[in-house]
Amino acid sequence: MASNLTEGHQEHNIEIAGHINNIDDQNSNHNSDTTTEKEELREKDMSPIAGNSIHRSSSRPQLDLSGAAIQGNFEEKDPTILLPNQSDDISHLALDIGGSLIKLVYFSRHENQPVNDSRRRIIKARLGITNVNRRSYPILGGRLHFVKFETTKINECLDFIYSKQLHRGGMDSRDWQSEGSNTENTVIKATGGGAYKFADLFKERLGISIEKEDEMNCLVSGANFLLKAIRHEAFTHMEGHKEFVQIDSNELFPYLLVNIGSGVSMIKVDGDGVFQRVSGTNVGGGTYWGLGKLLTKCKSFDELLELSQRGDNSTIDMLVGDIYGGMDYSKIGLSASTIASSFGKAISENKDLEDYRPEDISLSLLRMISYNIGQIAYLNALRFGLNRIFFGGFFIRGHAYTMDTISFAVQFWSKGQAQAMFLRHEGFLGALGAFMSYEKHGLDDLMVHHLVERFPMGAPYIGGNVHGPPLGDLNEKISWMAKFVQKGTEITAPVPMAPPGTTGLGGFEVPSSRGDTLRPDASKLNVGVLHLVPSLEVFPLLADPKTYEPNTIDLSDHGELDYWFTVLSEHMPDLVDKAVASEGGTDDAKRRGDAFARAFSAHMARLMEEPAAYGKLGLANLLELREECLREFHFLDVYRSIKQRENEASLAVLQDLLMELDSMNEETRMLTLIEGVLAANIFDWGSRACVDLYHEGTIIEIYRMSRNKMQRPWRVDDFDILKERMFGSSEKTPRPYKRALLFVDNSGADIVLGMLPLARELLRRGTEVVLVANSLPALNDVTAMELPDIVAEAAKHCDILRRAAEAGGLLVDAMVNIQDDSPTNTSLSVPLMVVENGCGSPCIDLRQVSSELAAAAKDADLVILEGMGRALHTNFNAKFKCDALKLAMVKNQRLAEKLINGNIYDCVCRFEAAS
């Protein structure tokens, strides 16, 4: 039970949903077939990859593949490989033991449920996804955790390792409790000076040996991995404003890495494994902590930083104005508030140490050291012609004033030519590099699209701080959430950022205000759960992936953020009711529903205070956070029963609709189909306007009302352009599309009466159709797992759908009863297929889609994005290499005004020719 709410060590979890990434070394694409059979797995060549640029230990552990089994991950729906006979102690812990802090990176296993999907194998075969090998070793499924301790409290660190049995492979290892188990041959990777200093202590206390890894190499390896593989890892910080920077991995090098630990190392990085330490300074974090401890009697580094928040260094520092009678020295560009001499006033004032406020001393120290590090870093960057400088190390600790001071020093001396950037995993570079040196996990060649970051709410970490031991089960998490809300201000009180102008000119200037505005960056060390999914791809049809931005609405604007938070808050009671009902309304479900509401409300309060706390925030990210929060409290499909009822009601009238459509000529039918898609898109349980409609009539009545209101011109009306493309004109010859990707939205009328009839028309015209649906449930969106059954039911009423579904492998597990005396030749039918999109959100980020979708896209020449989430909230401005049709009914007044200058229930039919 997490009853201890006092701050202890800090821990961050990176969850790795591991996979074998089956791609040939020489194949430049990243397709992977994660449904490889056991027989294929045993045929893989287990020799190490040659020419790997990242330093590796010579003692590469051997993997035991006996009994290897493919397992499923219910969250990702991509199989993982579990090795039941593998010795679990080979790479479960790595450390960076510095002079001030010990940083741990440790691994824990992640169990998964088996998946057997024959439909998926058929689809993959048709899409040409083959089994080829890129890596020679599997990635064990699990979580990667990040923890820190003060070096002076090394015994606490050793107790932590022992309590979690990390030196024996972790609490989840099957072997550590067995008779005769010992750690005699266990080797743990470590870097930093403490790897030498405390080696005997680790042997004495835990019985393990320390294998030392080169410190500089680990720092560079960790930094390179983070900058290449984690989106929104790097950011700038000026005047309290954080801005994330996404760096193209092909343009990363060279750069200067400034690691601020007890001392400071400055490393010029030219590539993977190619670097040199070019400079450094002995004035670093240890200087600040050591002098601060002597001068202020603070007991911890964090206490010293917190003290600086309330300081006014002008009482101690000598300023230019103190020398020139309050005047600027404008001739050389120095203002009156520029620091001329740190601690300079102490010379002329007849005061003892106790006469100075500890807060002022702490702030003066912080500015003196931060400014000098920034200046020395810039001079070294200038020396080698580098414009990009990354600062890491636990001295920074996410402290806004520290980052502002360093940033200003770099900007001032470079005249804006160089840029200081910071890392969210700032303190764990060395420990992560040491972990990577185990050679068996393949983290070094991952790309940014392989990793999906999540931000769960629960002990042991909130905003980077640990508040009690890790939680053992869901009940403990629920209990912890109740305590979190009761003591929220003590645990992780929202910390206001300094408003613009309060810090003057950053590191040089005296703040124009004192007290509460000088807070540390509220995010501290916000590191989320990082799901590793090697099968994720960049959508191949994006016109320019480098400039693609999925979010149409940027929530960095507080007014915009406040509006959408209000919308989500108003929707919360209904969502909790649906969640509890989906689990039978039990007492347990009610407890979990209450915990979800507390957790998501805490997330929203956190983001209202600092929108950049979790990275760059868009509406899509916020909606995805809500879905992840539901899953965190085991609400896996909140609208399951509602979706089923709406599907049944819509399927009951589908045959009549198809008969009506078949009586029309082609052009009239196409207009009616587009109207039908727009009308049916009204059914969206994520919209308050839609929820209100459900109280006024049945699904069929609402659908008919919506159809009757379909009057052109729509707010965005490109139908005539679409019609000319489909049917030709006097100047243009019609040309059928080869393959269309239909990104579908809601269950019920939306898919059954809207998108399926449109898909049927495309099939009739000889176009292969791929229905693209969510991998995981989100609101009432239809999922890829549900679609085959819906198609099978619809096929009972339609010969076109039946033959196409058979050709596409969708009727493998379904019995379709159609009276049809004429023989059918499915080989002549164009296929109707279903693939998952790789996400579980109402929106979609096309930088991270499933390998199946990426494969389907290669032969596609038409993309249809349907619904507010996929076509308006995200991707409204997206450009594609092929033709694109965006269809949606707007069900939010603010979105209508901002996006299309329209009103609620306006319709969007946007057709864009290939870029």
CSV table of N, CA, C and O in Angstrom, one decimal, residues 215-291:
chain,number,residue,atom,x,y,z
A,215,GLU,N,32.4,6.4,-19.3
A,215,GLU,CA,31.4,7.4,-18.9
A,215,GLU,C,31.1,8.2,-20.1
A,215,GLU,O,29.9,8.5,-20.4
A,216,MET,N,32.1,8.7,-20.9
A,216,MET,CA,31.8,9.6,-22.0
A,216,MET,C,31.0,8.8,-23.1
A,216,MET,O,30.0,9.3,-23.6
A,217,ASN,N,31.4,7.6,-23.3
A,217,ASN,CA,30.7,6.8,-24.3
A,217,ASN,C,29.2,6.6,-23.9
A,217,ASN,O,28.3,6.6,-24.7
A,218,CYS,N,29.0,6.3,-22.6
A,218,CYS,CA,27.6,6.1,-22.1
A,218,CYS,C,26.8,7.4,-22.3
A,218,CYS,O,25.6,7.4,-22.7
A,219,LEU,N,27.3,8.5,-22.0
A,219,LEU,CA,26.6,9.8,-22.1
A,219,LEU,C,26.2,10.0,-23.5
A,219,LEU,O,25.1,10.4,-23.8
A,220,VAL,N,27.1,9.8,-24.5
A,220,VAL,CA,26.8,10.1,-25.9
A,220,VAL,C,25.8,9.0,-26.4
A,220,VAL,O,24.9,9.4,-27.1
A,221,SER,N,26.0,7.8,-26.0
A,221,SER,CA,25.1,6.8,-26.5
A,221,SER,C,23.6,7.1,-26.0
A,221,SER,O,22.7,6.9,-26.7
A,222,GLY,N,23.5,7.4,-24.7
A,222,GLY,CA,22.2,7.8,-24.2
A,222,GLY,C,21.6,9.0,-24.8
A,222,GLY,O,20.4,9.0,-25.2
A,223,ALA,N,22.4,10.0,-25.1
A,223,ALA,CA,21.9,11.2,-25.7
A,223,ALA,C,21.5,11.0,-27.1
A,223,ALA,O,20.4,11.4,-27.6
A,224,ASN,N,22.3,10.2,-27.9
A,224,ASN,CA,22.0,9.9,-29.3
A,224,ASN,C,20.7,9.2,-29.4
A,224,ASN,O,19.8,9.4,-30.3
A,225,PHE,N,20.5,8.2,-28.5
A,225,PHE,CA,19.3,7.4,-28.5
A,225,PHE,C,18.1,8.3,-28.3
A,225,PHE,O,17.1,8.2,-29.0
A,226,LEU,N,18.1,9.1,-27.2
A,226,LEU,CA,17.0,9.9,-26.9
A,226,LEU,C,16.6,10.9,-28.0
A,226,LEU,O,15.5,11.1,-28.3
A,227,LEU,N,17.7,11.5,-28.6
A,227,LEU,CA,17.4,12.6,-29.6
A,227,LEU,C,16.9,11.9,-30.9
A,227,LEU,O,16.2,12.6,-31.6
A,228,LYS,N,17.3,10.7,-31.2
A,228,LYS,CA,16.8,10.1,-32.4
A,228,LYS,C,15.4,9.4,-32.2
A,228,LYS,O,14.6,9.4,-33.1
A,229,ALA,N,15.2,8.9,-31.0
A,229,ALA,CA,14.0,7.9,-30.9
A,229,ALA,C,12.9,8.5,-30.1
A,229,ALA,O,11.8,7.9,-30.1
A,230,ILE,N,13.0,9.6,-29.4
A,230,ILE,CA,11.9,10.1,-28.6
A,230,ILE,C,11.4,11.4,-29.1
A,230,ILE,O,12.2,12.4,-29.1
A,231,ARG,N,10.1,11.5,-29.5
A,231,ARG,CA,9.6,12.7,-29.9
A,231,ARG,C,9.5,13.7,-28.8
A,231,ARG,O,9.1,13.4,-27.7
A,232,HIS,N,9.8,15.0,-29.0
A,232,HIS,CA,9.7,16.0,-28.0
A,232,HIS,C,10.6,15.7,-26.8
A,232,HIS,O,10.3,16.0,-25.7
A,233,GLU,N,11.8,15.2,-27.1
A,233,GLU,CA,12.8,15.0,-26.1
A,233,GLU,C,13.5,16.3,-25.8
A,233,GLU,O,13.8,16.7,-24.6
A,234,ALA,N,13.8,17.0,-26.8
A,234,ALA,CA,14.6,18.3,-26.7
A,234,ALA,C,13.7,19.5,-26.7
A,234,ALA,O,12.7,19.5,-27.4
A,235,PHE,N,14.1,20.5,-25.9
A,235,PHE,CA,13.3,21.7,-25.9
A,235,PHE,C,14.2,22.9,-25.5
A,235,PHE,O,15.2,22.8,-25.0
A,236,THR,N,13.7,24.1,-26.0
A,236,THR,CA,14.4,25.4,-25.5
A,236,THR,C,13.6,25.9,-24.4
A,236,THR,O,12.4,25.6,-24.2
A,237,HIS,N,14.2,26.8,-23.6
A,237,HIS,CA,13.6,27.4,-22.5
A,237,HIS,C,14.1,28.8,-22.3
A,237,HIS,O,15.2,29.0,-21.8
A,238,MET,N,13.2,29.8,-22.6
A,238,MET,CA,13.6,31.2,-22.5
A,238,MET,C,12.5,32.0,-21.8
A,238,MET,O,11.3,31.9,-22.3
A,239,GLU,N,12.8,32.7,-20.8
A,239,GLU,CA,11.8,33.5,-20.1
A,239,GLU,C,10.6,32.7,-19.7
A,239,GLU,O,9.4,33.1,-19.8
A,240,GLY,N,10.8,31.5,-19.2
A,240,GLY,CA,9.7,30.7,-18.7
A,240,GLY,C,8.9,30.0,-19.8
A,240,GLY,O,8.0,29.3,-19.5
A,241,HIS,N,9.3,30.2,-21.0
A,241,HIS,CA,8.6,29.6,-22.2
A,241,HIS,C,9.3,28.4,-22.7
A,241,HIS,O,10.5,28.5,-23.1
A,242,LYS,N,8.7,27.3,-22.7
A,242,LYS,CA,9.2,26.0,-23.2
A,242,LYS,C,8.7,25.8,-24.6
A,242,LYS,O,7.5,25.8,-24.8
A,243,GLU,N,9.6,25.5,-25.5
A,243,GLU,CA,9.2,25.1,-26.8
A,243,GLU,C,10.0,23.9,-27.3
A,243,GLU,O,11.2,23.8,-27.3
A,244,PHE,N,9.2,22.8,-27.7
A,244,PHE,CA,9.9,21.6,-28.1
A,244,PHE,C,10.4,21.7,-29.5
A,244,PHE,O,9.8,22.3,-30.4
A,245,VAL,N,11.5,21.0,-29.7
A,245,VAL,CA,12.2,21.0,-31.0
A,245,VAL,C,12.3,19.6,-31.4
A,245,VAL,O,12.9,18.7,-30.7
A,246,GLN,N,11.8,19.3,-32.6
A,246,GLN,CA,12.0,18.0,-33.2
A,246,GLN,C,13.1,18.0,-34.2
A,246,GLN,O,13.1,18.8,-35.2
A,247,ILE,N,14.1,17.2,-34.0
A,247,ILE,CA,15.3,17.3,-34.8
A,247,ILE,C,15.4,16.1,-35.7
A,247,ILE,O,15.2,14.9,-35.3
A,248,ASP,N,15.6,16.3,-37.0
A,248,ASP,CA,15.7,15.2,-38.0
A,248,ASP,C,17.0,14.5,-37.6
A,248,ASP,O,18.0,15.0,-37.5
A,249,SER,N,16.8,13.1,-37.5
A,249,SER,CA,18.0,12.3,-37.1
A,249,SER,C,19.1,12.4,-38.1
A,249,SER,O,20.3,12.2,-37.8
A,250,ASN,N,18.8,12.7,-39.4
A,250,ASN,CA,19.8,12.9,-40.4
A,250,ASN,C,20.6,14.2,-40.3
A,250,ASN,O,21.6,14.4,-40.9
A,251,GLU,N,20.0,15.1,-39.5
A,251,GLU,CA,20.6,16.4,-39.3
A,251,GLU,C,21.1,16.7,-37.9
A,251,GLU,O,21.4,17.8,-37.5
A,252,LEU,N,21.2,15.6,-37.1
A,252,LEU,CA,21.5,15.7,-35.7
A,252,LEU,C,22.9,16.2,-35.4
A,252,LEU,O,23.2,17.0,-34.6
A,253,PHE,N,23.9,15.6,-36.2
A,253,PHE,CA,25.3,15.8,-35.9
A,253,PHE,C,25.8,16.9,-36.8
A,253,PHE,O,25.4,17.1,-37.9
A,254,PRO,N,26.9,17.6,-36.3
A,254,PRO,CA,27.5,17.5,-35.0
A,254,PRO,C,26.8,18.4,-34.0
A,254,PRO,O,26.0,19.3,-34.4
A,255,TYR,N,27.0,18.1,-32.7
A,255,TYR,CA,26.4,19.0,-31.7
A,255,TYR,C,27.3,18.9,-30.5
A,255,TYR,O,28.2,18.1,-30.4
A,256,LEU,N,27.2,19.9,-29.5
A,256,LEU,CA,27.9,19.9,-28.3
A,256,LEU,C,27.0,19.4,-27.2
A,256,LEU,O,25.9,19.9,-27.0
A,257,LEU,N,27.5,18.4,-26.5
A,257,LEU,CA,26.7,17.8,-25.3
A,257,LEU,C,27.4,18.3,-24.1
A,257,LEU,O,28.6,18.1,-23.8
A,258,VAL,N,26.7,19.1,-23.3
A,258,VAL,CA,27.2,19.6,-22.0
A,258,VAL,C,26.5,18.9,-20.9
A,258,VAL,O,25.3,19.0,-20.6
A,259,ASN,N,27.3,18.0,-20.2
A,259,ASN,CA,26.7,17.2,-19.1
A,259,ASN,C,27.1,17.9,-17.8
A,259,ASN,O,28.3,17.9,-17.4
A,260,ILE,N,26.1,18.4,-17.1
A,260,ILE,CA,26.4,19.1,-15.8
A,260,ILE,C,26.0,18.2,-14.7
A,260,ILE,O,24.9,18.0,-14.3
A,261,GLY,N,27.1,17.5,-14.2
A,261,GLY,CA,26.9,16.7,-13.0
A,261,GLY,C,27.6,17.4,-11.8
A,261,GLY,O,27.4,18.6,-11.6
A,262,SER,N,28.4,16.7,-11.0
A,262,SER,CA,29.2,17.4,-10.0
A,262,SER,C,30.1,18.4,-10.6
A,262,SER,O,30.3,19.5,-10.1
A,263,GLY,N,30.8,18.0,-11.7
A,263,GLY,CA,31.5,18.9,-12.6
A,263,GLY,C,30.9,18.9,-13.9
A,263,GLY,O,29.8,18.4,-14.1
A,264,VAL,N,31.5,19.5,-14.9
A,264,VAL,CA,30.9,19.7,-16.2
A,264,VAL,C,31.8,19.1,-17.3
A,264,VAL,O,33.0,19.5,-17.3
A,265,SER,N,31.3,18.3,-18.1
A,265,SER,CA,32.0,17.8,-19.3
A,265,SER,C,31.3,18.3,-20.6
A,265,SER,O,30.1,18.4,-20.7
A,266,MET,N,32.2,18.7,-21.5
A,266,MET,CA,31.7,19.2,-22.8
A,266,MET,C,32.2,18.3,-23.9
A,266,MET,O,33.4,18.2,-24.1
A,267,ILE,N,31.3,17.7,-24.6
A,267,ILE,CA,31.6,16.7,-25.6
A,267,ILE,C,31.1,17.1,-27.0
A,267,ILE,O,30.0,17.4,-27.2
A,268,LYS,N,32.0,17.1,-27.9
A,268,LYS,CA,31.7,17.3,-29.3
A,268,LYS,C,31.3,15.9,-29.9
A,268,LYS,O,32.1,15.0,-30.0
A,269,VAL,N,30.0,15.9,-30.4
A,269,VAL,CA,29.5,14.6,-30.9
A,269,VAL,C,29.3,14.7,-32.4
A,269,VAL,O,28.6,15.6,-32.9
A,270,ASP,N,30.0,13.8,-33.1
A,270,ASP,CA,30.0,13.8,-34.6
A,270,ASP,C,29.2,12.7,-35.2
A,270,ASP,O,29.0,12.7,-36.4
A,271,GLY,N,28.8,11.7,-34.3
A,271,GLY,CA,28.0,10.6,-34.9
A,271,GLY,C,27.9,9.5,-33.8
A,271,GLY,O,28.3,9.7,-32.6
A,272,ASP,N,27.3,8.4,-34.1
A,272,ASP,CA,27.2,7.3,-33.2
A,272,ASP,C,28.5,6.8,-32.9
A,272,ASP,O,29.2,6.3,-33.8
A,273,GLY,N,28.9,6.8,-31.6
A,273,GLY,CA,30.2,6.4,-31.2
A,273,GLY,C,31.4,7.2,-31.7
A,273,GLY,O,32.6,6.9,-31.5
A,274,VAL,N,31.1,8.4,-32.3
A,274,VAL,CA,32.2,9.3,-32.7
A,274,VAL,C,32.1,10.6,-32.0
A,274,VAL,O,31.2,11.4,-32.2
A,275,PHE,N,33.0,10.8,-31.0
A,275,PHE,CA,32.9,12.0,-30.2
A,275,PHE,C,34.3,12.2,-29.5
A,275,PHE,O,35.2,11.4,-29.5
A,276,GLN,N,34.4,13.5,-29.0
A,276,GLN,CA,35.6,13.8,-28.2
A,276,GLN,C,35.3,14.8,-27.1
A,276,GLN,O,34.5,15.7,-27.3
A,277,ARG,N,35.8,14.6,-25.9
A,277,ARG,CA,35.6,15.5,-24.8
A,277,ARG,C,36.6,16.7,-25.1
A,277,ARG,O,37.8,16.6,-25.1
A,278,VAL,N,36.0,17.9,-25.4
A,278,VAL,CA,36.8,19.0,-25.8
A,278,VAL,C,37.0,20.0,-24.7
A,278,VAL,O,37.9,20.9,-24.8
A,279,SER,N,36.3,19.9,-23.6
A,279,SER,CA,36.5,20.9,-22.5
A,279,SER,C,35.6,20.5,-21.3
A,279,SER,O,35.0,19.4,-21.3
A,280,GLY,N,35.7,21.3,-20.3
A,280,GLY,CA,34.9,21.1,-19.1
A,280,GLY,C,35.2,22.1,-18.1
A,280,GLY,O,36.1,23.0,-18.3
A,281,THR,N,34.6,22.0,-16.9
A,281,THR,CA,34.9,22.9,-15.8
A,281,THR,C,34.6,22.2,-14.5
A,281,THR,O,33.7,21.4,-14.4
A,282,ASN,N,35.4,22.6,-13.5
A,282,ASN,CA,35.1,22.0,-12.2
A,282,ASN,C,34.0,22.7,-11.4
A,282,ASN,O,33.7,22.4,-10.3
A,283,VAL,N,33.5,23.8,-12.0
A,283,VAL,CA,32.4,24.5,-11.4
A,283,VAL,C,31.1,24.0,-11.9
A,283,VAL,O,30.7,24.3,-13.0
A,284,GLY,N,30.4,23.1,-11.2
A,284,GLY,CA,29.2,22.5,-11.6
A,284,GLY,C,28.2,22.3,-10.5
A,284,GLY,O,28.1,23.0,-9.6
A,285,GLY,N,27.4,21.2,-10.7
A,285,GLY,CA,26.4,20.9,-9.7
A,285,GLY,C,26.9,20.6,-8.3
A,285,GLY,O,26.3,21.0,-7.3
A,286,GLY,N,28.1,20.0,-8.2
A,286,GLY,CA,28.7,19.8,-6.9
A,286,GLY,C,29.1,21.1,-6.3
A,286,GLY,O,29.1,21.2,-5.0
A,287,THR,N,29.6,22.0,-7.1
A,287,THR,CA,29.9,23.3,-6.5
A,287,THR,C,28.7,24.0,-5.9
A,287,THR,O,28.8,24.6,-4.8
A,288,TYR,N,27.6,24.0,-6.7
A,288,TYR,CA,26.4,24.6,-6.2
A,288,TYR,C,25.9,24.0,-4.9
A,288,TYR,O,25.6,24.6,-3.9
A,289,TRP,N,25.9,22.6,-4.9
A,289,TRP,CA,25.4,21.9,-3.7
A,289,TRP,C,26.4,22.0,-2.6
A,289,TRP,O,25.9,22.3,-1.4
A,290,GLY,N,27.7,22.0,-2.8
A,290,GLY,CA,28.6,22.1,-1.7
A,290,GLY,C,28.6,23.4,-1.1
A,290,GLY,O,28.5,23.6,0.2
A,291,LEU,N,28.8,24.5,-1.9
A,291,LEU,CA,28.7,25.8,-1.3
A,291,LEU,C,27.4,26.1,-0.7
A,291,LEU,O,27.3,26.8,0.4
